[in-house]
mmCIF file of C-alpha atoms in Angstrom:
data_model
loop_
_atom_site.group_PDB
_atom_site.id
_atom_site.type_symbol
_atom_site.label_atom_id
_atom_site.label_comp_id
_atom_site.label_asym_id
_atom_site.label_seq_id
_atom_site.Cartn_x
_atom_site.Cartn_y
_atom_site.Cartn_z
ATOM 1 C CA GLN A 1321 1.681 -14.281 -0.708
ATOM 2 C CA VAL A 1322 -1.350 -12.312 -1.761
ATOM 3 C CA GLN A 1323 -3.711 -13.812 -4.257
ATOM 4 C CA LEU A 1324 -6.965 -12.765 -5.719
ATOM 5 C CA VAL A 1325 -8.508 -15.349 -8.027
ATOM 6 C CA GLU A 1326 -11.569 -14.574 -10.150
ATOM 7 C CA SER A 1327 -13.906 -17.032 -11.681
ATOM 8 C CA GLY A 1328 -17.357 -17.193 -13.103
ATOM 9 C CA GLY A 1329 -16.807 -15.332 -16.356
ATOM 10 C CA GLY A 1330 -18.102 -16.785 -19.720
ATOM 11 C CA LEU A 1331 -20.227 -16.146 -22.756
ATOM 12 C CA VAL A 1332 -23.936 -15.051 -22.174
ATOM 13 C CA GLN A 1333 -26.605 -13.767 -24.306
ATOM 14 C CA PRO A 1334 -27.968 -10.249 -23.910
ATOM 15 C CA GLY A 1335 -30.383 -10.188 -21.052
ATOM 16 C CA GLY A 1336 -28.732 -13.063 -19.154
ATOM 17 C CA SER A 1337 -26.943 -13.258 -15.836
ATOM 18 C CA LEU A 1338 -23.667 -14.282 -14.480
ATOM 19 C CA ARG A 1339 -22.109 -14.379 -11.051
ATOM 20 C CA LEU A 1340 -18.395 -13.656 -10.598
ATOM 21 C CA SER A 1341 -16.519 -14.752 -7.653
ATOM 22 C CA CYS A 1342 -13.105 -13.645 -6.349
ATOM 23 C CA ALA A 1343 -11.267 -15.758 -3.778
ATOM 24 C CA ALA A 1344 -8.709 -13.854 -1.726
ATOM 25 C CA SER A 1345 -5.882 -15.166 0.344
ATOM 26 C CA GLY A 1346 -2.786 -13.831 1.919
ATOM 27 C CA PHE A 1347 -4.037 -10.610 3.600
ATOM 28 C CA THR A 1348 -6.736 -9.761 6.267
ATOM 29 C CA PHE A 1349 -9.671 -9.735 3.855
ATOM 30 C CA SER A 1350 -12.261 -8.353 6.224
ATOM 31 C CA ILE A 1351 -10.606 -4.949 6.630
ATOM 32 C CA TYR A 1352 -10.000 -4.286 2.964
ATOM 33 C CA ALA A 1353 -12.295 -2.473 0.549
ATOM 34 C CA MET A 1354 -13.082 -4.869 -2.514
ATOM 35 C CA ASN A 1355 -13.842 -3.631 -5.957
ATOM 36 C CA TRP A 1356 -14.584 -4.945 -9.322
ATOM 37 C CA TYR A 1357 -13.172 -3.193 -12.381
ATOM 38 C CA ARG A 1358 -13.581 -3.985 -15.958
ATOM 39 C CA GLN A 1359 -11.702 -3.194 -19.136
ATOM 40 C CA ALA A 1360 -12.943 -3.591 -22.606
ATOM 41 C CA PRO A 1361 -10.440 -3.651 -25.549
ATOM 42 C CA GLY A 1362 -9.295 -0.164 -26.294
ATOM 43 C CA GLU A 1363 -10.821 1.285 -23.164
ATOM 44 C CA GLN A 1364 -9.603 2.375 -19.821
ATOM 45 C CA ARG A 1365 -10.149 0.225 -16.870
ATOM 46 C CA GLU A 1366 -13.379 1.219 -15.060
ATOM 47 C CA ARG A 1367 -14.356 0.728 -11.648
ATOM 48 C CA VAL A 1368 -17.764 -1.017 -11.775
ATOM 49 C CA ALA A 1369 -18.588 -1.642 -8.077
ATOM 50 C CA GLY A 1370 -17.017 -1.388 -4.575
ATOM 51 C CA ILE A 1371 -17.866 -2.783 -1.175
ATOM 52 C CA PHE A 1372 -16.149 -1.326 1.947
ATOM 53 C CA SER A 1373 -15.209 -3.156 5.135
ATOM 54 C CA ASP A 1374 -18.547 -1.963 6.681
ATOM 55 C CA GLY A 1375 -20.497 -3.309 3.878
ATOM 56 C CA THR A 1376 -21.199 -0.094 2.358
ATOM 57 C CA THR A 1377 -21.583 -0.404 -1.559
ATOM 58 C CA ASN A 1378 -21.379 1.781 -4.581
ATOM 59 C CA TYR A 1379 -21.697 1.416 -8.288
ATOM 60 C CA VAL A 1380 -20.957 3.122 -11.651
ATOM 61 C CA ASP A 1381 -24.132 4.487 -12.990
ATOM 62 C CA SER A 1382 -24.235 2.202 -16.043
ATOM 63 C CA VAL A 1383 -24.602 -0.966 -13.735
ATOM 64 C CA LYS A 1384 -26.959 0.368 -11.079
ATOM 65 C CA GLY A 1385 -30.057 -1.768 -10.585
ATOM 66 C CA ARG A 1386 -28.453 -4.595 -12.646
ATOM 67 C CA PHE A 1387 -25.165 -5.567 -10.705
ATOM 68 C CA THR A 1388 -24.828 -6.352 -7.037
ATOM 69 C CA ILE A 1389 -21.608 -6.646 -5.129
ATOM 70 C CA SER A 1390 -21.468 -8.758 -1.925
ATOM 71 C CA ARG A 1391 -18.790 -10.154 0.360
ATOM 72 C CA ASP A 1392 -18.498 -13.232 2.469
ATOM 73 C CA ASN A 1393 -15.758 -12.533 5.082
ATOM 74 C CA ALA A 1394 -15.921 -16.042 6.406
ATOM 75 C CA ARG A 1395 -14.955 -17.375 2.909
ATOM 76 C CA ASN A 1396 -12.715 -14.394 2.026
ATOM 77 C CA THR A 1397 -14.621 -14.060 -1.211
ATOM 78 C CA VAL A 1398 -16.325 -11.184 -3.024
ATOM 79 C CA TYR A 1399 -19.080 -11.579 -5.609
ATOM 80 C CA LEU A 1400 -20.515 -9.630 -8.415
ATOM 81 C CA GLN A 1401 -24.024 -10.741 -9.319
ATOM 82 C CA MET A 1402 -24.802 -9.477 -12.754
ATOM 83 C CA HIS A 1403 -28.257 -9.443 -14.334
ATOM 84 C CA ARG A 1404 -29.911 -8.078 -17.578
ATOM 85 C CA LEU A 1405 -26.446 -8.060 -19.214
ATOM 86 C CA LYS A 1406 -25.822 -5.878 -22.241
ATOM 87 C CA THR A 1407 -23.300 -6.190 -25.126
ATOM 88 C CA GLU A 1408 -21.537 -3.149 -23.650
ATOM 89 C CA ASP A 1409 -20.801 -5.142 -20.520
ATOM 90 C CA THR A 1410 -18.350 -7.236 -22.428
ATOM 91 C CA ALA A 1411 -14.887 -6.802 -20.828
ATOM 92 C CA MET A 1412 -12.199 -8.525 -18.732
ATOM 93 C CA TYR A 1413 -13.381 -8.170 -15.087
ATOM 94 C CA TYR A 1414 -10.841 -7.739 -12.431
ATOM 95 C CA CYS A 1415 -11.049 -8.127 -8.650
ATOM 96 C CA ASN A 1416 -9.253 -5.458 -6.528
ATOM 97 C CA ALA A 1417 -8.480 -5.247 -2.896
ATOM 98 C CA ARG A 1418 -7.514 -1.851 -1.434
ATOM 99 C CA ARG A 1419 -6.593 -0.329 1.866
ATOM 100 C CA ILE A 1420 -3.078 1.222 1.905
ATOM 101 C CA GLU A 1421 -1.897 -1.262 -0.621
ATOM 102 C CA SER A 1422 -3.882 -2.298 -3.674
ATOM 103 C CA PHE A 1423 -3.841 -5.967 -5.003
ATOM 104 C CA TRP A 1424 -5.197 -7.205 -8.298
ATOM 105 C CA GLY A 1425 -6.425 -10.608 -9.616
ATOM 106 C CA GLN A 1426 -5.726 -11.662 -13.146
ATOM 107 C CA GLY A 1427 -9.148 -11.182 -14.452
ATOM 108 C CA THR A 1428 -12.004 -13.138 -15.893
ATOM 109 C CA GLN A 1429 -13.505 -12.576 -19.267
ATOM 110 C CA VAL A 1430 -17.189 -11.747 -19.578
ATOM 111 C CA THR A 1431 -18.667 -11.712 -23.165
ATOM 112 C CA VAL A 1432 -22.172 -10.687 -23.860
ATOM 113 C CA SER A 1433 -23.184 -11.596 -27.326
ATOM 114 C CA SER A 1434 -25.959 -13.363 -29.258
#
């Protein structure tokens, strides 16, 4: 069955860095667009970054220059490298795979606080 398993979240101080990973299984990873979303309490889920099967990437404006999405098709894994984290980056971060269907992981919590 399809699985997306996120890891790498945690508590970090403002200005710090984290790298999130999402290990995928149960579908042909290389042909899917992969996305990272986040949702803070009381807020709508927001698409943070995406990477297409050809490697093209895009980002929400608030994270441009700080976050980098990448994928390793040999490992069926997508990453989100986050630098210069801010308190407003605090949220549950979700991995998403999309082609015709859309699959979701369970999320990993990122908390940015001093």
